[in-house]
mmCIF file of C-alpha atoms in Angstrom:
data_model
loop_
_atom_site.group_PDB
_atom_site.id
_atom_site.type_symbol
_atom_site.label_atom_id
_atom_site.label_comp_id
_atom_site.label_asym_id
_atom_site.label_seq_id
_atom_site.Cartn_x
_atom_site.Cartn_y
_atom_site.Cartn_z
ATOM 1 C CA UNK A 1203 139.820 57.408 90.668
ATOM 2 C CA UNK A 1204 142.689 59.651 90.254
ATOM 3 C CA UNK A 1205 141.785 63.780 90.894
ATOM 4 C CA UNK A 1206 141.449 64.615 87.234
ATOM 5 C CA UNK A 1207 140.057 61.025 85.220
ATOM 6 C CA UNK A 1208 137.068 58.691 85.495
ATOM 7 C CA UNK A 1209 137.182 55.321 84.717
ATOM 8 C CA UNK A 1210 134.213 53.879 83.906
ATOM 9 C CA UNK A 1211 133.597 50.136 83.236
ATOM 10 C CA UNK A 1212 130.892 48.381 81.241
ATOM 11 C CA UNK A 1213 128.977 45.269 82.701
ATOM 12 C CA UNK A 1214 126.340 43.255 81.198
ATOM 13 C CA UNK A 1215 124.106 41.823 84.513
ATOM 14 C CA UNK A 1216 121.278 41.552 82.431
ATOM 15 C CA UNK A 1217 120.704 37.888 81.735
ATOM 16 C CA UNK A 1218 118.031 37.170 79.224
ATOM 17 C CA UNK A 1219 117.169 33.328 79.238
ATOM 18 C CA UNK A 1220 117.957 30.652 76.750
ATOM 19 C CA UNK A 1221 115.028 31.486 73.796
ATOM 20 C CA UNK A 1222 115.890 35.001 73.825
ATOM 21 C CA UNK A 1223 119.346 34.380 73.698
ATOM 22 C CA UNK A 1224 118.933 31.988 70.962
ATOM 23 C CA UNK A 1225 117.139 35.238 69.169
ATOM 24 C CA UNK A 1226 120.305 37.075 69.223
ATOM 25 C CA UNK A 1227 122.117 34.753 66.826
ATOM 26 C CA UNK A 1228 121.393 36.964 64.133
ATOM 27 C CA UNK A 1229 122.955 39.764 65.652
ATOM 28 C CA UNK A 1230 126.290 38.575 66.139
ATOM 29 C CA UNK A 1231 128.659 40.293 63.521
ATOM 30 C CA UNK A 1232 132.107 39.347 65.506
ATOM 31 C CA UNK A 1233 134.302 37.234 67.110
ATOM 32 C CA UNK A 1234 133.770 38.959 70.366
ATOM 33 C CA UNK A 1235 130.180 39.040 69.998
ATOM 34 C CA UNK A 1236 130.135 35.092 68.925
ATOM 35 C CA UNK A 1237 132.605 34.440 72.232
ATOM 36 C CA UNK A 1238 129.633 36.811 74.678
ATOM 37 C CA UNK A 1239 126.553 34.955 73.060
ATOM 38 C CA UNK A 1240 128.371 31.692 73.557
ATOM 39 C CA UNK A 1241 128.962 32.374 76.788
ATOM 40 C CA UNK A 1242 125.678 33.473 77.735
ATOM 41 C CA UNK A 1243 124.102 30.762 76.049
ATOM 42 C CA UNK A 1244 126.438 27.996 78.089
ATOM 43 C CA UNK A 1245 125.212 30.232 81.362
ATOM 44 C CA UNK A 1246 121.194 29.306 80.580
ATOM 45 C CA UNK A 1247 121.504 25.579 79.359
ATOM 46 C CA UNK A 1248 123.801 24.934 82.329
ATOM 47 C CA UNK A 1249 122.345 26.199 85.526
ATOM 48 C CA UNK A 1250 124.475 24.299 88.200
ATOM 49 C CA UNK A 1251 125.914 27.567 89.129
ATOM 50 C CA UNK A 1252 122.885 28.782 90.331
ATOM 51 C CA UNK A 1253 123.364 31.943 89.163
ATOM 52 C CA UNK A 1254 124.706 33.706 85.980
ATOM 53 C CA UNK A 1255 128.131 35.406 85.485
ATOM 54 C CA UNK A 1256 128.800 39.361 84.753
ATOM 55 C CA UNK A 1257 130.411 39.804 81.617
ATOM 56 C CA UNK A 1258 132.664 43.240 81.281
ATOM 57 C CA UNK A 1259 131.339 44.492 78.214
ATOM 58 C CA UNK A 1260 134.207 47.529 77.862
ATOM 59 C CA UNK A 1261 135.752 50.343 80.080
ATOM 60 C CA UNK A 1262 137.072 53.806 79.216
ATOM 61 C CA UNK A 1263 138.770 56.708 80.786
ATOM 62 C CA UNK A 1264 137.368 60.016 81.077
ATOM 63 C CA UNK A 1265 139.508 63.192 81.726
ATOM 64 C CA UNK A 1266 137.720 65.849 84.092
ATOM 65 C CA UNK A 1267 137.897 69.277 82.671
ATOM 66 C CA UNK A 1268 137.684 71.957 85.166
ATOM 67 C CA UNK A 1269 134.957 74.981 84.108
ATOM 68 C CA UNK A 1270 136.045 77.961 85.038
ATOM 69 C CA UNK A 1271 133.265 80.616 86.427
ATOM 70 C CA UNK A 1272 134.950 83.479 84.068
ATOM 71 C CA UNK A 1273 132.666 86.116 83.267
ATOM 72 C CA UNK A 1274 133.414 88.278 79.654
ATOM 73 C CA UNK A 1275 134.779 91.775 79.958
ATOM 74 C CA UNK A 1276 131.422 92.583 77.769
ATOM 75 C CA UNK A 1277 128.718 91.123 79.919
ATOM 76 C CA UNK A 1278 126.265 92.124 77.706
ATOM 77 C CA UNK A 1279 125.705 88.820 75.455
ATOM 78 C CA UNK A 1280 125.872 86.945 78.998
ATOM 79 C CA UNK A 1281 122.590 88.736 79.918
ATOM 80 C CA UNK A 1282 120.999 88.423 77.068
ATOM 81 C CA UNK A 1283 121.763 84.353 76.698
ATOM 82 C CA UNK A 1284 120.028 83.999 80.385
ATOM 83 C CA UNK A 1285 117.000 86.388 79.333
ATOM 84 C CA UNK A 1286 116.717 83.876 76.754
ATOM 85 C CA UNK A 1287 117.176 81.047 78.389
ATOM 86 C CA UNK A 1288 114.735 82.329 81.267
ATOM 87 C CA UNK A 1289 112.336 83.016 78.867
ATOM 88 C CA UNK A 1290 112.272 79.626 77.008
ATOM 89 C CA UNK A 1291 112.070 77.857 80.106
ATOM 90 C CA UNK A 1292 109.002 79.713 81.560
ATOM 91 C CA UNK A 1293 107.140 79.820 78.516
ATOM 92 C CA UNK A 1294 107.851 75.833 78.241
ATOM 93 C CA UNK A 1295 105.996 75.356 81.798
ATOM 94 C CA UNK A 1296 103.270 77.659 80.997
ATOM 95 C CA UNK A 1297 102.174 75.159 78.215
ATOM 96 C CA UNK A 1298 100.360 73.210 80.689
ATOM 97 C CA UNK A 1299 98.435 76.219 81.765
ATOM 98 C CA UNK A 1300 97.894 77.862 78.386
ATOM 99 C CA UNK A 1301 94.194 76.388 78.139
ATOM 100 C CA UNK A 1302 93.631 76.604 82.455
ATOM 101 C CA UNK A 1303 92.282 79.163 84.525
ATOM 102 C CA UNK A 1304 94.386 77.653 87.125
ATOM 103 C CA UNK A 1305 96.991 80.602 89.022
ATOM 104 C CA UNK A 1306 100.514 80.184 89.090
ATOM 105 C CA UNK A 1307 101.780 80.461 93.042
ATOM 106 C CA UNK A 1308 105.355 78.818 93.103
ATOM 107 C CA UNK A 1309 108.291 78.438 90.772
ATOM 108 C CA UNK A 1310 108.039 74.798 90.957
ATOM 109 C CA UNK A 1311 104.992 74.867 88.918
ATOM 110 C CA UNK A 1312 106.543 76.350 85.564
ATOM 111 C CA UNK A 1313 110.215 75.768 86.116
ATOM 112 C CA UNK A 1314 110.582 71.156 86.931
ATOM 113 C CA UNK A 1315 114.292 70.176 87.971
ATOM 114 C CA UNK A 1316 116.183 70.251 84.496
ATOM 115 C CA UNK A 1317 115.148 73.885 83.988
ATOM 116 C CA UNK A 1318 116.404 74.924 87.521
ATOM 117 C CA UNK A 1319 119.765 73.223 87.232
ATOM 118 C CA UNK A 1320 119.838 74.378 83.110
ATOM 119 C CA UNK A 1321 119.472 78.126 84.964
ATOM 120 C CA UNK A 1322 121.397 77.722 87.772
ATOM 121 C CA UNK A 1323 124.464 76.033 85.950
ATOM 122 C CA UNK A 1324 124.610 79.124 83.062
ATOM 123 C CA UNK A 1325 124.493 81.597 86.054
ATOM 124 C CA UNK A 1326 127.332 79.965 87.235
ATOM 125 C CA UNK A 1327 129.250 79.642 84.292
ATOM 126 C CA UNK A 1328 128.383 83.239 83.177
ATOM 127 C CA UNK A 1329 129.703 84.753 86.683
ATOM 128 C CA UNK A 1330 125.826 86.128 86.983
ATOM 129 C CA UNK A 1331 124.438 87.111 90.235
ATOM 130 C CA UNK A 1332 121.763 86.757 92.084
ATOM 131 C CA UNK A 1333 119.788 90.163 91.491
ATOM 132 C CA UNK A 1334 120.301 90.024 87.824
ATOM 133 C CA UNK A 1335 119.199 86.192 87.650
ATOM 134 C CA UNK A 1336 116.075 87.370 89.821
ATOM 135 C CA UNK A 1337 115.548 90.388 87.402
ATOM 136 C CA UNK A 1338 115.576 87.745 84.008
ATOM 137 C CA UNK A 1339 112.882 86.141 86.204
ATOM 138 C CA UNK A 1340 110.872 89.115 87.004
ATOM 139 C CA UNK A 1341 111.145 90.640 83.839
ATOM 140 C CA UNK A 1342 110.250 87.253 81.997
ATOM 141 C CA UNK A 1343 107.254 86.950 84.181
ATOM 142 C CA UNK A 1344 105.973 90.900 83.949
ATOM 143 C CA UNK A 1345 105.645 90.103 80.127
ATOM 144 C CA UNK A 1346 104.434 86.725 80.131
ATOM 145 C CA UNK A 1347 101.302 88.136 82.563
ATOM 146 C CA UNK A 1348 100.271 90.978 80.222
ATOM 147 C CA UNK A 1349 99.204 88.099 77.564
ATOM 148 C CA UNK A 1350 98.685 84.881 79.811
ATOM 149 C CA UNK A 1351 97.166 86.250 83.003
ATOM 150 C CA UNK A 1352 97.728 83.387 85.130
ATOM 151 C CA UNK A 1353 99.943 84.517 87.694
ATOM 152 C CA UNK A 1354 98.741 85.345 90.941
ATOM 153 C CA UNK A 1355 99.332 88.825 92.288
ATOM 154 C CA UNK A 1356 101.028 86.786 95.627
ATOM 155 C CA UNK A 1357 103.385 85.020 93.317
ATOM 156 C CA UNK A 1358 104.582 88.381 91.505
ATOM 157 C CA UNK A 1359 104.671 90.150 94.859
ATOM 158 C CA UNK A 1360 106.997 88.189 95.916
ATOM 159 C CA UNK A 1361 109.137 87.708 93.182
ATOM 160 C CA UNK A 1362 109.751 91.131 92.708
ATOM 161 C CA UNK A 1363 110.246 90.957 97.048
ATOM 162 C CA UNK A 1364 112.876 88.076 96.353
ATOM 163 C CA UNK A 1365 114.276 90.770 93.575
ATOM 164 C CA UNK A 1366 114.435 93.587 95.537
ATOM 165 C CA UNK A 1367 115.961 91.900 98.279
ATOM 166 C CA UNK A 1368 118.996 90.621 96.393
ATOM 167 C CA UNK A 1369 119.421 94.013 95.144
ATOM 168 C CA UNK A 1370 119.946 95.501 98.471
ATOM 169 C CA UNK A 1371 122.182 93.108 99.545
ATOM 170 C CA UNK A 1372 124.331 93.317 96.675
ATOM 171 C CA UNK A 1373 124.211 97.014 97.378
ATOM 172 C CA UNK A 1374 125.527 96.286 100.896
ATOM 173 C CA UNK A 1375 128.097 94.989 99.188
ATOM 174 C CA UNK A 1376 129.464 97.357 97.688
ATOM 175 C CA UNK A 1377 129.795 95.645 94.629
ATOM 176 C CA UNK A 1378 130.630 98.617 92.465
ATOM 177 C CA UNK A 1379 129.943 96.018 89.317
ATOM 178 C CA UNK A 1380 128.401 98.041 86.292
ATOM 179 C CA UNK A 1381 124.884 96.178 85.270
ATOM 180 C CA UNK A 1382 124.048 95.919 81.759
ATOM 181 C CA UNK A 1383 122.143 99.210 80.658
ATOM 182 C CA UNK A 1384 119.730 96.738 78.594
ATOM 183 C CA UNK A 1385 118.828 94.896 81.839
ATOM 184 C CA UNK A 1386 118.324 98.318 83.975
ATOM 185 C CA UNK A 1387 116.075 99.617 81.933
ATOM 186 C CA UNK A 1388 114.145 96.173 81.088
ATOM 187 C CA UNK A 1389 113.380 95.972 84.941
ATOM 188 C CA UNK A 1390 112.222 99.333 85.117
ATOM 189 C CA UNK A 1391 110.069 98.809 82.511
ATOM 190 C CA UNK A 1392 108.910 95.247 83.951
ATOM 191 C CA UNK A 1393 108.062 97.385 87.267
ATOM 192 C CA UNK A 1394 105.987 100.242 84.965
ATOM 193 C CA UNK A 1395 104.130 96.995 83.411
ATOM 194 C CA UNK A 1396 103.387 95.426 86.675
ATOM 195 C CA UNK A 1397 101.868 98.755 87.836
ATOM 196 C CA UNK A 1398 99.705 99.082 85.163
ATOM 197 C CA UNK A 1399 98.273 95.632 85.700
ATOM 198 C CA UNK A 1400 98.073 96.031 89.134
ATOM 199 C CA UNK A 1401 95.399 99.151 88.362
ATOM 200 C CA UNK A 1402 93.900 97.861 85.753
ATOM 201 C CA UNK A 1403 92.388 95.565 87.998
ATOM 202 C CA UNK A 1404 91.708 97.910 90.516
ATOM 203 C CA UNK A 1405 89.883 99.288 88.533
ATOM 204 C CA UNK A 1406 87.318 96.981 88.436
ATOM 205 C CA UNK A 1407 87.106 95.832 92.408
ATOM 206 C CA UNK A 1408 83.486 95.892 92.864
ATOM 207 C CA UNK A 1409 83.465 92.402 90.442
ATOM 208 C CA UNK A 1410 85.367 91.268 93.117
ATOM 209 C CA UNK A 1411 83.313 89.548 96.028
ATOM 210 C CA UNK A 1412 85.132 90.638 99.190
ATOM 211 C CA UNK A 1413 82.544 89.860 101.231
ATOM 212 C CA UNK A 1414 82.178 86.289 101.225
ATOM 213 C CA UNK A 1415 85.120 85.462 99.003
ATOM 214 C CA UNK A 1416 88.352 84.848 101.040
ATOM 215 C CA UNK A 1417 91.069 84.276 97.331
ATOM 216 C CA UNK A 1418 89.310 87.752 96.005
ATOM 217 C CA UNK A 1419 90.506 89.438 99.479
ATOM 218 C CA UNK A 1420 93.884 88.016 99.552
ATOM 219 C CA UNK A 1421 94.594 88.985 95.334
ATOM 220 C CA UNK A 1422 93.197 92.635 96.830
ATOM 221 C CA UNK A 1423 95.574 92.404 99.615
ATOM 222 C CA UNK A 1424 98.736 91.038 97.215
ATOM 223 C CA UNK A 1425 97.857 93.914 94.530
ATOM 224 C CA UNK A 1426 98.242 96.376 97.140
ATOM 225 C CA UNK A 1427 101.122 95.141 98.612
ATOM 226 C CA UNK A 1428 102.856 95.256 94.665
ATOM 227 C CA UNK A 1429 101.705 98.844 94.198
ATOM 228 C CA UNK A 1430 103.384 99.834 97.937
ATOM 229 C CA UNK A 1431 106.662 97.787 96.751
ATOM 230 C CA UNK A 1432 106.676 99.649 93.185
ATOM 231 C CA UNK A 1433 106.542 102.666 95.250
ATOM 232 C CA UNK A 1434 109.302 101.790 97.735
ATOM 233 C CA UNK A 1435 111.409 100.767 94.737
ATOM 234 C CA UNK A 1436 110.751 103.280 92.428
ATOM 235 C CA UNK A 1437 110.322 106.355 94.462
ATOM 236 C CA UNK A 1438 107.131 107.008 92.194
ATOM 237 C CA UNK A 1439 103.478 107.465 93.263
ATOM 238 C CA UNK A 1440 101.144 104.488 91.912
ATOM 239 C CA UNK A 1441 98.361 106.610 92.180
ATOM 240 C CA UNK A 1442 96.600 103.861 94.521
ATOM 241 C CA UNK A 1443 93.859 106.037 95.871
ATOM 242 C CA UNK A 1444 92.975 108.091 92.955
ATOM 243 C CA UNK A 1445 93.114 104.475 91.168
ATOM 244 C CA UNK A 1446 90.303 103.126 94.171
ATOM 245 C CA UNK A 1447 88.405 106.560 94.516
ATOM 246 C CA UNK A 1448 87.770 106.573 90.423
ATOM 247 C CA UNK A 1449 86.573 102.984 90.247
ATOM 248 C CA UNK A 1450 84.365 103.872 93.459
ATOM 249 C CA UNK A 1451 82.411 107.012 91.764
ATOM 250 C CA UNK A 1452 81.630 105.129 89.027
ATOM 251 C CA UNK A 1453 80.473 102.260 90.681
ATOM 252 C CA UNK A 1454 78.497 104.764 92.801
ATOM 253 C CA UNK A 1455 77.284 106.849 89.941
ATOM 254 C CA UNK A 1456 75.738 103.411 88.624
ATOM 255 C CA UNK A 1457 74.317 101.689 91.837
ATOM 256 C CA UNK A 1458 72.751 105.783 92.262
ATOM 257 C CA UNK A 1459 71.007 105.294 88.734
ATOM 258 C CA UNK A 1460 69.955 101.631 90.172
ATOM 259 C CA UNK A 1461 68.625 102.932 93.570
ATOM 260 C CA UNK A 1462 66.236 105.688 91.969
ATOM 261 C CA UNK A 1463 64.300 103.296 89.603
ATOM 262 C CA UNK A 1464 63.822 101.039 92.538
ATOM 263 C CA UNK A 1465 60.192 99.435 92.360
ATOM 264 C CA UNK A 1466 57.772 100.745 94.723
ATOM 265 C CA UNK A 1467 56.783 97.438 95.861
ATOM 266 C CA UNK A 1468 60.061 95.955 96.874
ATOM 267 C CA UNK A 1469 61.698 99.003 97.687
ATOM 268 C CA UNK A 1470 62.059 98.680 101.316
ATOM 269 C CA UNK A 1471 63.051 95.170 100.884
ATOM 270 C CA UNK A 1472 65.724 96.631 98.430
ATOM 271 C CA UNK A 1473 66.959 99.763 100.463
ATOM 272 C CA UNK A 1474 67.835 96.814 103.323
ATOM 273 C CA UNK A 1475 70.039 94.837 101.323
ATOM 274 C CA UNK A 1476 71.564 97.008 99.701
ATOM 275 C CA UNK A 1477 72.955 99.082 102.914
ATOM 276 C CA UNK A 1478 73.686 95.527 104.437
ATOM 277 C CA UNK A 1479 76.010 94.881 101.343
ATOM 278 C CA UNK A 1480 77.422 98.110 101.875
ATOM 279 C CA UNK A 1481 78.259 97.715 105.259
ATOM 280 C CA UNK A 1482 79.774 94.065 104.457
ATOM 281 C CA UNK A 1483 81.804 95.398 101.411
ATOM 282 C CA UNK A 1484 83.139 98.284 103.232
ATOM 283 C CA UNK A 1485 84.258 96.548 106.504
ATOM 284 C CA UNK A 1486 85.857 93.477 104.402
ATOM 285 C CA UNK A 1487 87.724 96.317 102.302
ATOM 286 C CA UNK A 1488 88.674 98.105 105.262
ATOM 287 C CA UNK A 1489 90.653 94.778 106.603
ATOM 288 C CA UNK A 1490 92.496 94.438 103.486
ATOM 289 C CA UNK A 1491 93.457 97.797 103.154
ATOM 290 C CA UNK A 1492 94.403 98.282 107.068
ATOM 291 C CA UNK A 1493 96.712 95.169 106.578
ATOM 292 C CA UNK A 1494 98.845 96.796 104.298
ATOM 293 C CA UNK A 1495 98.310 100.758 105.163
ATOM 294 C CA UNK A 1496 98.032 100.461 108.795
ATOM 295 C CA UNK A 1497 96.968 104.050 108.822
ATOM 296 C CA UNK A 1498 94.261 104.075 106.178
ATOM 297 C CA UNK A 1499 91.135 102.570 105.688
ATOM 298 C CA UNK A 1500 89.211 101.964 102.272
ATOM 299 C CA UNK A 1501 86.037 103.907 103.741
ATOM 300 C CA UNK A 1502 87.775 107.309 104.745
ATOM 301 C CA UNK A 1503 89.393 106.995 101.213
ATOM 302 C CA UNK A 1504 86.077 106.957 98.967
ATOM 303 C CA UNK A 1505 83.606 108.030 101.518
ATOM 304 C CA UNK A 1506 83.014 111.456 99.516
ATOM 305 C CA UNK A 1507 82.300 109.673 96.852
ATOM 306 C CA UNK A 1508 79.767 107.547 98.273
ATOM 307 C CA UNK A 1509 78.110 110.604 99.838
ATOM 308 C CA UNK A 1510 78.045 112.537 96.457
ATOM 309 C CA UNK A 1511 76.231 109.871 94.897
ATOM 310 C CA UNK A 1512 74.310 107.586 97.191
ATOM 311 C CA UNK A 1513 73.505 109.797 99.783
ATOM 312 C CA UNK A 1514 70.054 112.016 98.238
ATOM 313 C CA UNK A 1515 69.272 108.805 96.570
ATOM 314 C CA UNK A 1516 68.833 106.249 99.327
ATOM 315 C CA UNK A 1517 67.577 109.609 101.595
ATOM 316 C CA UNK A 1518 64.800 110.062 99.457
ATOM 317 C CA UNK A 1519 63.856 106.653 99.580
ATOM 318 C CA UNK A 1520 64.142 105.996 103.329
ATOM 319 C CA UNK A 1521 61.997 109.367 103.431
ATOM 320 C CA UNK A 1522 59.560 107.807 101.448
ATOM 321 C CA UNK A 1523 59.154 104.795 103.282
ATOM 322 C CA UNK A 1524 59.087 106.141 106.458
ATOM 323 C CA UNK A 1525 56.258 108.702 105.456
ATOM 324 C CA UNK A 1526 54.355 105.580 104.025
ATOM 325 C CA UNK A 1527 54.992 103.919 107.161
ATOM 326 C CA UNK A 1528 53.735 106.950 109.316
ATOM 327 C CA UNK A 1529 50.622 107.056 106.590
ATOM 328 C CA UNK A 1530 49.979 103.594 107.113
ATOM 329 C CA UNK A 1531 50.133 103.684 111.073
ATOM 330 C CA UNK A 1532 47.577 106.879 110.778
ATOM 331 C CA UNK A 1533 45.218 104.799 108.600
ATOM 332 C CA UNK A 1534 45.353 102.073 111.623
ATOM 333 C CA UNK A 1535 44.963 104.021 113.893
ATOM 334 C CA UNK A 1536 41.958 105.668 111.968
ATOM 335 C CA UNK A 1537 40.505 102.440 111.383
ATOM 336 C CA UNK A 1538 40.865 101.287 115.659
ATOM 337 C CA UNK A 1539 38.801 104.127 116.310
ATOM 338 C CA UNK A 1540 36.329 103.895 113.887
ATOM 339 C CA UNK A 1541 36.008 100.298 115.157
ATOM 340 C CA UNK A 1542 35.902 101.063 118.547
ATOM 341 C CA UNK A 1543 33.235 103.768 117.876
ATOM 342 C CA UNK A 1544 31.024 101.330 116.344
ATOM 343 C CA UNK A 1545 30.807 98.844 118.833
ATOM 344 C CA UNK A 1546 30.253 100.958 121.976
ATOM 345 C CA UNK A 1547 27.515 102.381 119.534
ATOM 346 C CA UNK A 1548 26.128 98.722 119.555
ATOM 347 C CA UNK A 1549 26.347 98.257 122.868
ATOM 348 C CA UNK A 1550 23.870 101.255 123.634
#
């Protein structure tokens, strides 16, 4: 092979046996054709050989053309083709999971081989680097997870990491390249959107079971860890503890409402398991948050909340089992005597 052509040569070493050759017949519509089923027809009545010949069907030449990695002066439509592209690709591998509950965790499960290389080769071609293919991603995947859902908080974590990261080293770079306005303020956007998923779930963490549910304590630990990105990123307060200290007063203000209608009968029973969940919740919360905030905890951040509403609530009750309790003893102890009192009454 010379440096700039292919050859390429044709060869039949297929043999198909005598009745299927004799099938063929009517497909011969030449002279070369009549001269190859001839031949192979010779080859399978006489099999002295042992073996078959390989016929050379054809062969053609093939001039390489060299693609050149020139990027337009207007980058514009570039970025826009890839968005596109990105975007039809994704949505493609989210068809298996349209009808799933199943969480996306890895590229490989939405993008197969074809749409990596399809990607990779129009980044090449289109001079486009590696933050700005990241950003299609991200910004692709922020707007495909405010209708599908199905994205875990780990995978978009680190996707917007992998984003991030390629930023600053570009930066380091000093590649003084102008990025497409369009694209700038896309990913801005795309990190406003994945905020306001991130505590809109928050919002709702008591559904989650941290207790006894190790997935529900990692997604806590992943959303965090997005919000604390989005804030190194953006420079912007994501309102994380307002966010938890909200969804904690009213979960309070509701478990307060709960706690005073308690029956009188299982109340002590109730008061128990309740401050045993408590105590679970808390502590399992107070891991998460501790492995993300090293100097916070979840408790110190909503404990006045807690107070203001559970505090009278589950004091009056405690009060008013323990003066039951101290009634009840009294009444025992009432009874002992009286008991006693009899008998030595007897024994005179």
């Amino acid at each position: 092979m010379r440096s700039d052509t292919i050859y390429i040569e044709i060869w039949d070493r297929d043999p198909i046996g005598l009745s299927k050759n004799l099938q063929q017949i009517k497909k011969v519509k030449s002279l070369g054709g009549c001269w190859y089923f001839c031949k192979d027809l010779m080859e399978d009545i006489c099999t002295c050989s042992g073996g078959s010949v390989d016929d050379l069907i054809g062969k053609t030449e093939i001039e390489v053309v060299k693609i050149e990695a020139v990027r337009p002066e207007d980058n514009n439509e570039a970025l826009k083709r890839h968005l596109l592209l990105v975007k039809l690709c994704l949505e493609y591998g989210l068809k298996n999971y349209e009808s799933s509950d199943f969480s996306i965790f890895c590229w490989d499960q939405i993008l197969n081989t074809s749409a990596r290389t399809l990607l990779f080769q129009h980044g090449l071609q289109s001079n486009i680097n590696a933050f700005e293919d990241m950003a299609c991603r991200f910004i692709t995947v922020i707007h495909l997870a405010l209708d599908h859902l199905t994205f875990a908080f780990q995978f978009l974590y680190n996707v917007l990491n992998e984003t991030n990261e390629n930023l600053n080293h570009l930066q380091s770079l000093s590649d003084n390249r102008h990025f497409y306005s369009d694209l700038q303020d896309a990913y801005q956007q795309a990190l406003e959107n994945l905020r306001s998923i991130c505590t809109s779930v928050l919002s709702s963490l008591h559904t989650f079971d941290l207790t006894d549910d190790e997935a529900k304590r990692v997604e806590f630990q992943y959303i965090l860890k997005c919000l604390s990105l989005y804030e190194d990123i953006t420079k912007i307060n994501s309102d994380i503890w307002i966010t938890l200290k909200n969804e904690a007063d009213d979960w309070c203000a509701k478990k307060a409402e709960e706690i005073k209608s308690l029956q009188k009968e299982r109340r002590s029973e109730d008061i128990i398991k309740f401050l045993n969940f408590l105590r679970s919740y808390q502590k399992a919360a107070d891991g998460v948050v501790q492995s993300v905030f090293l100097d916070k905890t979840y408790t110190s951040e909503v404990y006045e909340n807690f107070e203001r509403h559970l505090w009278q609530p589950v004091r009056h009750h405690v009060n008013e089992v323990a003066t039951e309790s101290r009634t009840l003893k009294k009444g025992k102890k009432k009874k002992r005597r009286k008991e006693k009192t009899h008998w030595k009454y007897l024994d005179r």
